[in-house]
GROMACS .gro file of C-alpha atoms in nm:
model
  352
    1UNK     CA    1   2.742  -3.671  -5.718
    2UNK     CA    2   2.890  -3.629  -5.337
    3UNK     CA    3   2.797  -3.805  -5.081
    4UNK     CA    4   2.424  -3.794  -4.934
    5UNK     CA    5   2.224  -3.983  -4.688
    6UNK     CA    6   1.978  -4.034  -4.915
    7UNK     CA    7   1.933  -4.433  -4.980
    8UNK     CA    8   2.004  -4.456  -5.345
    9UNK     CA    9   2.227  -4.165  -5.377
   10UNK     CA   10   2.496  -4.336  -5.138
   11UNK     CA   11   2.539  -4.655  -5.359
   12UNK     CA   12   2.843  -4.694  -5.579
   13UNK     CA   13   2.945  -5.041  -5.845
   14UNK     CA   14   3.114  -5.401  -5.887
   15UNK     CA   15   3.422  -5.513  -6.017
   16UNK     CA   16   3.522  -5.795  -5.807
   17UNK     CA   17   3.208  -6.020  -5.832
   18UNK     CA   18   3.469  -6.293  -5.888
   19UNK     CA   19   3.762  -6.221  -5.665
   20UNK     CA   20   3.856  -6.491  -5.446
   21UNK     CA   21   3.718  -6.541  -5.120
   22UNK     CA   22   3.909  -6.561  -4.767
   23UNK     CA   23   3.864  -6.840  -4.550
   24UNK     CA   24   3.802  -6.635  -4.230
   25UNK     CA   25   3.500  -6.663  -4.017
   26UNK     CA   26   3.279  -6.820  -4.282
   27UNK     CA   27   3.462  -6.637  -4.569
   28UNK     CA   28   3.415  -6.296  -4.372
   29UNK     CA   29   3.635  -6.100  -4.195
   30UNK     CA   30   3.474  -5.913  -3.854
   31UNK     CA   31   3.481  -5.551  -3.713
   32UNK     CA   32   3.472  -5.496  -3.392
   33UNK     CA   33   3.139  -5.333  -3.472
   34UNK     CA   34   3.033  -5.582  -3.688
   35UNK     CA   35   3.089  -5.490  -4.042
   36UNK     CA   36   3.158  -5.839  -4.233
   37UNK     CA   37   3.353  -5.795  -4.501
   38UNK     CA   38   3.638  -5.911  -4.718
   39UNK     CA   39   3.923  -5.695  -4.884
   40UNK     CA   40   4.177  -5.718  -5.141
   41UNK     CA   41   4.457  -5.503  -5.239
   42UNK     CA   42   4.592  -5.541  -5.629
   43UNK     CA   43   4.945  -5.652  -5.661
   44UNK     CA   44   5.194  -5.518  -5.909
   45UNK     CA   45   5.078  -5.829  -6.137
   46UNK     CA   46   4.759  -5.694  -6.158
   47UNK     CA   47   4.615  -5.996  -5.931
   48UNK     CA   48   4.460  -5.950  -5.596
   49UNK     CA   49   4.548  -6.071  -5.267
   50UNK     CA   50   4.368  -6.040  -4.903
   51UNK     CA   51   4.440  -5.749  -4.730
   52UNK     CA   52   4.450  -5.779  -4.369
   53UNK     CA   53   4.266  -5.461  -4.152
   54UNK     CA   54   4.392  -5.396  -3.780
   55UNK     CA   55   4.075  -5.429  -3.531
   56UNK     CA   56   4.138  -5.044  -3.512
   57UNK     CA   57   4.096  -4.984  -3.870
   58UNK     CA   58   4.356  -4.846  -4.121
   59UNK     CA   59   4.589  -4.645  -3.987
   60UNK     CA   60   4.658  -4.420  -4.285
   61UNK     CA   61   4.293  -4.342  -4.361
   62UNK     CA   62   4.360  -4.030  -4.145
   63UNK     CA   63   4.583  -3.873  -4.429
   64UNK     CA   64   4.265  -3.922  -4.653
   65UNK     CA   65   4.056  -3.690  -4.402
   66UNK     CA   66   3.867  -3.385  -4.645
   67UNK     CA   67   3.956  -3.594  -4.979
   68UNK     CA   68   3.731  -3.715  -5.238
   69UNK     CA   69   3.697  -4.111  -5.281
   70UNK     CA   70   3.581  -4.231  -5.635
   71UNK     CA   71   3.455  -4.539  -5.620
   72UNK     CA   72   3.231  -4.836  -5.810
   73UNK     CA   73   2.957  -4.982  -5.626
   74UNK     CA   74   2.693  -5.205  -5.587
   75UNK     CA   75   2.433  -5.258  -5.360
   76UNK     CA   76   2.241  -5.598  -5.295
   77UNK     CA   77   1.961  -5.704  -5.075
   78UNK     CA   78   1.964  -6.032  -4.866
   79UNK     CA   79   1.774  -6.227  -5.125
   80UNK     CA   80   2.088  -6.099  -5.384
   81UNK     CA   81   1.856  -5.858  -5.570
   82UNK     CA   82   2.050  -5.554  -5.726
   83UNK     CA   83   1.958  -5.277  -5.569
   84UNK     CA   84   2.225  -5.004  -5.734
   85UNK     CA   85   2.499  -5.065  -5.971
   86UNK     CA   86   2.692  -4.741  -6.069
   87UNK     CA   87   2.868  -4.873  -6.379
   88UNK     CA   88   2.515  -4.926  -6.531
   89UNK     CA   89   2.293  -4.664  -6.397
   90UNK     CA   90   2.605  -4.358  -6.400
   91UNK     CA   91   2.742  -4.518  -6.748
   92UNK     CA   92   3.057  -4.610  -6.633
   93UNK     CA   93   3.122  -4.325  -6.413
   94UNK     CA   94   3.231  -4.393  -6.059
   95UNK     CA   95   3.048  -4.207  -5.753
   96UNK     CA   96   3.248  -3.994  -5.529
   97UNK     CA   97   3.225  -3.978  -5.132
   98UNK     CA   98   3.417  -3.697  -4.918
   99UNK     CA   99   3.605  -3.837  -4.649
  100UNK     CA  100   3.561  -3.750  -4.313
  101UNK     CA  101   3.590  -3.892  -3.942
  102UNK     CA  102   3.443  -4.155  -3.887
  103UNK     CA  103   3.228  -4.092  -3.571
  104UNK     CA  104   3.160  -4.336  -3.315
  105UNK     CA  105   2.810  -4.353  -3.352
  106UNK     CA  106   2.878  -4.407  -3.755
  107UNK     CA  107   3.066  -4.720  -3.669
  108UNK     CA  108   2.915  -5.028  -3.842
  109UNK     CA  109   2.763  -4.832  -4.116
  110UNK     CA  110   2.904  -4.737  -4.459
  111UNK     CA  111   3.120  -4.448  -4.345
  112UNK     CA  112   3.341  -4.721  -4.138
  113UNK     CA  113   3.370  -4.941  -4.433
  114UNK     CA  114   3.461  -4.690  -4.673
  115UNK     CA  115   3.760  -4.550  -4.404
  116UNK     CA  116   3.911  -4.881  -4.442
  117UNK     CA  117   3.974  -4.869  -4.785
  118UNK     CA  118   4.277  -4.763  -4.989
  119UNK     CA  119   4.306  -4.696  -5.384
  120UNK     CA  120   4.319  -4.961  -5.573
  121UNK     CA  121   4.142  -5.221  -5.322
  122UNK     CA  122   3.822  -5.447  -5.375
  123UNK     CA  123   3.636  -5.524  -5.113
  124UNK     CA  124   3.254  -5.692  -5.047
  125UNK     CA  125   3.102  -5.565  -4.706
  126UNK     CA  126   2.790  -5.693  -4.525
  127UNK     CA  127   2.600  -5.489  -4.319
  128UNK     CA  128   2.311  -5.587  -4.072
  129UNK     CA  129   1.996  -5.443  -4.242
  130UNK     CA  130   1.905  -5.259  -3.897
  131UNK     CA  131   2.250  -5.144  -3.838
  132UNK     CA  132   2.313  -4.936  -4.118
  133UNK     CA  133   1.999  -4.813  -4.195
  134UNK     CA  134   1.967  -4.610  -3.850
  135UNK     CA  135   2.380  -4.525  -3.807
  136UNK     CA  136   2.413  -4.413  -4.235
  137UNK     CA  137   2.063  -4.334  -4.421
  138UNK     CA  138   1.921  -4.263  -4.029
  139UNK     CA  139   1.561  -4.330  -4.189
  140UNK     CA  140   1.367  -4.680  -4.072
  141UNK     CA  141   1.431  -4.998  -4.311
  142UNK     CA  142   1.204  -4.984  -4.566
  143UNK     CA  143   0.944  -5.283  -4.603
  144UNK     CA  144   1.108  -5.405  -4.874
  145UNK     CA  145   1.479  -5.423  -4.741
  146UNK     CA  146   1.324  -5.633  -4.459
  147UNK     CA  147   1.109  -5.877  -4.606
  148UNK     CA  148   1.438  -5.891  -4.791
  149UNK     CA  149   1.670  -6.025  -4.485
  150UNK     CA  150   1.838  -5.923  -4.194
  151UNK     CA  151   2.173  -5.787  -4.450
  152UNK     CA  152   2.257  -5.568  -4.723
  153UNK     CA  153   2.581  -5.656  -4.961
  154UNK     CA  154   2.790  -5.388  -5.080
  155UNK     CA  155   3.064  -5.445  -5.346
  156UNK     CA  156   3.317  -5.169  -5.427
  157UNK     CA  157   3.626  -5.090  -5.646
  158UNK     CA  158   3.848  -4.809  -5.532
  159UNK     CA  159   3.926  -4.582  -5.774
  160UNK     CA  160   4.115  -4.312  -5.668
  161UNK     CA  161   4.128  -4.038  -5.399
  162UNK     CA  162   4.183  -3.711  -5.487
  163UNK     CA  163   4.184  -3.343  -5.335
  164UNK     CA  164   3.847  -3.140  -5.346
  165UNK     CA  165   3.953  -2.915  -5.619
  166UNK     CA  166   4.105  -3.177  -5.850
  167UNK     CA  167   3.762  -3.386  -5.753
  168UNK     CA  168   3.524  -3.122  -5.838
  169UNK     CA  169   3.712  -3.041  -6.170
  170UNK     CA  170   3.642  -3.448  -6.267
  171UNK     CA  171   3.331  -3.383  -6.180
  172UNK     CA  172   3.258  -3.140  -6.378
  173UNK     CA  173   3.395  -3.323  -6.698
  174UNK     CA  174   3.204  -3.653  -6.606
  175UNK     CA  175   2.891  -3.479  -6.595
  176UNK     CA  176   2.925  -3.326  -6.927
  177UNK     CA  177   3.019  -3.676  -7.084
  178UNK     CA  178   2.726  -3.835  -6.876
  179UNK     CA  179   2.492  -3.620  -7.004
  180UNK     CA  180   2.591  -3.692  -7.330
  181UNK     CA  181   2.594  -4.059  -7.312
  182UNK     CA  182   2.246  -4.072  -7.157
  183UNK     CA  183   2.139  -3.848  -7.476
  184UNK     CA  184   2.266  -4.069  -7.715
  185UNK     CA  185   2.177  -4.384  -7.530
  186UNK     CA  186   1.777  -4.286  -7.483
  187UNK     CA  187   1.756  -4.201  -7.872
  188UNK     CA  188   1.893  -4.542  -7.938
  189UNK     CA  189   1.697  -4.688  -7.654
  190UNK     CA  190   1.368  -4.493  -7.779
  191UNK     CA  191   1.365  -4.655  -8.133
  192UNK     CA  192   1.408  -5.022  -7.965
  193UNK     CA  193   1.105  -4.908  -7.712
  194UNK     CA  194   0.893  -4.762  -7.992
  195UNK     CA  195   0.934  -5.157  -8.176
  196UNK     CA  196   0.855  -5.345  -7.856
  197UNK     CA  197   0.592  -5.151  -7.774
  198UNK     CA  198   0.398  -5.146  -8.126
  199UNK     CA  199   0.440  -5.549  -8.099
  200UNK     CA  200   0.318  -5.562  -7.772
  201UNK     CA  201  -0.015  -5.334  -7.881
  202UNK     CA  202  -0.015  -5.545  -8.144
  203UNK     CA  203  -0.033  -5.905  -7.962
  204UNK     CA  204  -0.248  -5.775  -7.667
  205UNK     CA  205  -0.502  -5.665  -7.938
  206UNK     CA  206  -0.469  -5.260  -7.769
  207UNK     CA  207  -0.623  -5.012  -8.031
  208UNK     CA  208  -0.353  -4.743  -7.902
  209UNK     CA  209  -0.269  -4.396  -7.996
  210UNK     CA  210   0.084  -4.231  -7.977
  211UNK     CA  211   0.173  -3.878  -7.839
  212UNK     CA  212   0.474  -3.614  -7.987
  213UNK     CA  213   0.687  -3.771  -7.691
  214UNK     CA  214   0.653  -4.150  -7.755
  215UNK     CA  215   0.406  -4.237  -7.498
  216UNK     CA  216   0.135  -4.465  -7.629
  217UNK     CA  217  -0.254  -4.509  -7.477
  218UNK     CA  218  -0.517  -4.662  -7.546
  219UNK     CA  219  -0.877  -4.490  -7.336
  220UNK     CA  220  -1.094  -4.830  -7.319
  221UNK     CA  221  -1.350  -4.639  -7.079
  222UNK     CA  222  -1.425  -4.277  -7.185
  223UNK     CA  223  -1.490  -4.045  -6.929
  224UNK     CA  224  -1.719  -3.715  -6.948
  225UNK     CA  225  -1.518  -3.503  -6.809
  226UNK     CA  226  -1.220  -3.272  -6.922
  227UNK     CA  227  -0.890  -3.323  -7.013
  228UNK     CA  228  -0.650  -3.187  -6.773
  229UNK     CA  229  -0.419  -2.867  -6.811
  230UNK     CA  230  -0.088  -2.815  -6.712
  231UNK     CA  231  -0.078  -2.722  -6.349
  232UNK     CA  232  -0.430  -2.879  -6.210
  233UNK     CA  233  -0.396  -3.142  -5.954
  234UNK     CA  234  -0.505  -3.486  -6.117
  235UNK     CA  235  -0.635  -3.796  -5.928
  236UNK     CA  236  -0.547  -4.098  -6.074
  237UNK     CA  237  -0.565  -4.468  -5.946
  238UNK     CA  238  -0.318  -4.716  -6.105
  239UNK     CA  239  -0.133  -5.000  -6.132
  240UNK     CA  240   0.238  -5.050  -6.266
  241UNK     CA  241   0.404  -5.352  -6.422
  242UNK     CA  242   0.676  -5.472  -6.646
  243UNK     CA  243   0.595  -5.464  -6.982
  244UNK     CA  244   0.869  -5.739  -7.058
  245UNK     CA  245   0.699  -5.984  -6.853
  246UNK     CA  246   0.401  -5.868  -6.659
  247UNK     CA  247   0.548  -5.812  -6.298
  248UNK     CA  248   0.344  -5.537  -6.086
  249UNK     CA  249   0.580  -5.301  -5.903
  250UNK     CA  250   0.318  -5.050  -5.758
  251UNK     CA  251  -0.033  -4.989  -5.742
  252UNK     CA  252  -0.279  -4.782  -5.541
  253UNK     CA  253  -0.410  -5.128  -5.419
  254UNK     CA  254  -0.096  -5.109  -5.171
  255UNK     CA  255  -0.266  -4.774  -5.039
  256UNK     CA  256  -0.620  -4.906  -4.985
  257UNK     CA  257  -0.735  -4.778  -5.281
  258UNK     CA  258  -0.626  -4.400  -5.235
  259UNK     CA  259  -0.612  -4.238  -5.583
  260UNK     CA  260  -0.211  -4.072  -5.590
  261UNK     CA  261  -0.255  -3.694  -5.662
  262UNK     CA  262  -0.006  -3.438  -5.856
  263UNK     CA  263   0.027  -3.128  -6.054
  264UNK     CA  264   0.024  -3.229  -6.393
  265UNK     CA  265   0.282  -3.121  -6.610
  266UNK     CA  266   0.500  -3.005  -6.366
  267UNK     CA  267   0.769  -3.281  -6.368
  268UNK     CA  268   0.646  -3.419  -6.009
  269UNK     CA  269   0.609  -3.792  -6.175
  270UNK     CA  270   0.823  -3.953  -6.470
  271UNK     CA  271   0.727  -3.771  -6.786
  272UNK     CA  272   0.548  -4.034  -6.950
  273UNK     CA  273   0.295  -4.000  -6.670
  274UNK     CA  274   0.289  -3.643  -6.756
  275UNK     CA  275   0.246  -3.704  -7.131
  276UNK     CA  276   0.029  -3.974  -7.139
  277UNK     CA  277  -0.200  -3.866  -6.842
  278UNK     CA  278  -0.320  -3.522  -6.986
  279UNK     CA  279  -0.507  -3.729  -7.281
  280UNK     CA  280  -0.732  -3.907  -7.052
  281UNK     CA  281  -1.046  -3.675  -6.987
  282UNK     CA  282  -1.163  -3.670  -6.623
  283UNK     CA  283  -1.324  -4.000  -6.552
  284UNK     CA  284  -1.225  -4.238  -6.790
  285UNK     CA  285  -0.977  -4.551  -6.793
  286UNK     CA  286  -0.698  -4.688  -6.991
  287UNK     CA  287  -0.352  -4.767  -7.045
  288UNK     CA  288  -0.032  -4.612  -7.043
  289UNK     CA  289   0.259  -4.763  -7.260
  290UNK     CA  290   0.603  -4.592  -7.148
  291UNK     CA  291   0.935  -4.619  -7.268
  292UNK     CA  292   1.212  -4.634  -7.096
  293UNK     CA  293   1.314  -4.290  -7.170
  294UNK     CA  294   1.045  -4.137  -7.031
  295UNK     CA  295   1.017  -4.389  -6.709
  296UNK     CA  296   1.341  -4.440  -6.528
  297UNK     CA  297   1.585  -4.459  -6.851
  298UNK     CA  298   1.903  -4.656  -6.784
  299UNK     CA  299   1.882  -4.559  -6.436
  300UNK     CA  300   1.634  -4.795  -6.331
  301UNK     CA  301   1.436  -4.784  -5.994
  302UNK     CA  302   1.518  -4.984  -5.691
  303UNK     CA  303   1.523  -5.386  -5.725
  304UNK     CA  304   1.198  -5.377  -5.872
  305UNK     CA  305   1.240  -5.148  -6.214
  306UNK     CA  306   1.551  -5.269  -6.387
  307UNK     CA  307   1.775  -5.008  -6.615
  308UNK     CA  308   1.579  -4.943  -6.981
  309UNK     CA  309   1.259  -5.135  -6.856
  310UNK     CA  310   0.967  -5.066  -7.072
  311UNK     CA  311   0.654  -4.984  -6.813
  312UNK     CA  312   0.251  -5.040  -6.851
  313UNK     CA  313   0.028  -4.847  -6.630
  314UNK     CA  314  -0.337  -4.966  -6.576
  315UNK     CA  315  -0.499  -4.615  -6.468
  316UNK     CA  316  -0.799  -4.426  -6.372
  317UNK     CA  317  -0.844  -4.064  -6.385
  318UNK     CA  318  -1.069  -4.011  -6.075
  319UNK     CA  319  -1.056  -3.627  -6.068
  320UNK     CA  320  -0.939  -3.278  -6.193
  321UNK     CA  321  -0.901  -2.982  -5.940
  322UNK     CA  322  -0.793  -2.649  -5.958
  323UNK     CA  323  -0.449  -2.611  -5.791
  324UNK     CA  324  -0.476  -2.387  -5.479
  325UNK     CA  325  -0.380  -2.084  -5.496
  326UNK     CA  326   0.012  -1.975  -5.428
  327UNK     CA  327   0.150  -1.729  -5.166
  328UNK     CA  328   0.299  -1.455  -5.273
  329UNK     CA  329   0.687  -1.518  -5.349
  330UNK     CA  330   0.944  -1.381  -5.085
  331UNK     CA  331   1.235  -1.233  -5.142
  332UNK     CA  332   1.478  -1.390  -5.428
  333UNK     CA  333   1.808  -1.567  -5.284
  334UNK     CA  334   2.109  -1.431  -5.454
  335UNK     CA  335   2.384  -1.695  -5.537
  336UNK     CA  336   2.579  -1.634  -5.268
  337UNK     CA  337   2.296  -1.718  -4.993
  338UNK     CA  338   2.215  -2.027  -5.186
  339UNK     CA  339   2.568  -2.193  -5.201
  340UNK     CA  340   2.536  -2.106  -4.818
  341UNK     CA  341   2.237  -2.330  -4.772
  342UNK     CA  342   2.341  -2.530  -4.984
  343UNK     CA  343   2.708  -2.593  -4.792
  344UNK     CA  344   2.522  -2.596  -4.465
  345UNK     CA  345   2.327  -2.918  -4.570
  346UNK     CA  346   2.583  -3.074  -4.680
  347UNK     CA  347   2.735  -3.006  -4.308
  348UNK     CA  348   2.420  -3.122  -4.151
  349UNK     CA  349   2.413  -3.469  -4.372
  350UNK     CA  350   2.800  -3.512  -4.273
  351UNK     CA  351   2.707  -3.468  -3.885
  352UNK     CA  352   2.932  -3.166  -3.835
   0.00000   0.00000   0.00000
């Protein structure tokens, strides 16, 4: 739940999609590295008013230094496509972000915005697309984010800030009420699926068959070959779209063609690719029916998947291979070397 330069994992949620704007510079306040952005502070009558930020930043932010920031977040591209919202896809629970120097060569990226923040505050912050792409997730813009426009929107809520050890102890009680949550919510979620997806057979006139997990198929070209077993490395060429309404978000048309390869049954894909795969026998062709459980649950995917989207897959089993065979396994990593590694990533992604 910290804070990692991976794209998705940095987002965090909205609450202020209707605060009031400032009338400064087109609505936006400037950085002298050219963050746009607009704050607000909440009053002791629970309003909100503009908070003014010194071209130097806040000045208190260094007594925040090596504490934890929870915050709501989310992300938008430059068409205003949701790209991460954390109240939906961490069920309420804010993200947390340690707090550290902001470096010069992070300024203009998310680490800048965030050090100008103070509990309690809103705030809406517009980044050049460019900008914080190389200085924060230091990975090129993705083709999407581009065709998208030249800026990404972030909206946050401040939480709180807290010390490391009071931090990891809410941590540790979030996770065990998220993972309860998401339990209950993908039963629930599964029985809505399992209707929708018996209508939709239904309408489309599919002849479909349901696996122990809740994956449905339907083999309209029957292959020869095999089915494959757990571990082999499957072939498989495919297209993906919204059940709801039809909308392709992937296929291996986008790849020239190239069939997408994995070890089946071995949790590299979304388990109703794993389930509903291993019924197709080498060669033939069909559909997949997922549920959202077994796709990418409340959590969604990107702008393109929403949170409990039901998912078709148009696929092709191409081929079944052997997987090759492993080297033999080194030496086991006791505990202590692996919280090692593990804190010297975490040093690496924070630039120290």
């Amino acid at each position: 739940m910290f804070f990692q330069r991976t794209f998705l994992s940095l987002a965090l949620a909205a609450g202020i999609l209707s605060l009031a704007s400032c009338n400064k510079s087109g609505d936006f306040s400037k950085t002298p590295s050219g963050i746009e952005y607009k704050i607000f502070k909440s009053t002791a009558a629970g309003k909100y008013e503009d908070k003014d930020v010194s071209k130097d930043g806040d000045a208190t932010y260094k007594e925040r230094i090596g504490k934890i920031m929870a915050l709501h977040v989310e992300y938008r591209t430059g068409k205003d496509s949701v790209l991460f919202n954390s109240r939906k896809q961490q069920m309420g629970f804010p993200v947390r972000v340690p707090l550290d120097t902001v470096r010069a060569a992070q300024r203009g990226g998310l680490e800048e915005a965030i050090s100008l923040l103070q509990p309690g505050d809103s705030a809406v912050f517009r980044f050049n697309v460019d900008t914080i792409f190389a200085k924060s997730f230091r990975q090129p813009v993705p083709p999407f984010m581009s065709k998208a426009g030249k800026t990404m929107t972030m909206y946050v809520k401040v939480d709180k800030v807290q010390a490391q050890a009071e931090a990891q102890a809410d941590v540790q009680k979030m996770q065990v009420e998220q993972q309860a949550k998401m339990a209950a919510h993908a039963e629930e979620q599964l029985k809505k699926d399992d209707v929708a997806l018996q209508a939709y057979a239904k309408k489309n006139n599919l002849t479909v068959q349901k696996d122990a997990s809740g994956v449905y198929y339907a083999i309209t070209t029957a292959g020869p070959g095999p089915k494959p077993k757990a571990g082999q490395i499957v072939s498989v060429l495919y297209k993906g779209s919204l059940l709801e309404n039809g909308k392709v978000f992937d296929s291996s048309e986008k790849v020239g063609n190239k069939p997408f390869d994995f070890a089946i049954g071995q949790g590299q894909v979304i388990p109703g690719w794993d389930a509903g795969i291993a019924q197709f026998p080498k060669g033939s062709k069909g559909v997949l029916l997922v549920p959202s459980s077994l796709a990418y649950g409340q959590r969604g995917a990107g702008a393109d998947i929403p949170a409990d989207a039901i998912l078709r897959f148009d696929v092709e089993l191409v081929d079944i291979k052997n997987a090759p065979a492993q080297p033999a396994a080194g030496p086991q990593m006791d505990e202590a070397e692996i919280r090692r590694q593990i804190e010297a990533m975490q040093r690496q992604q924070q630039g120290k």
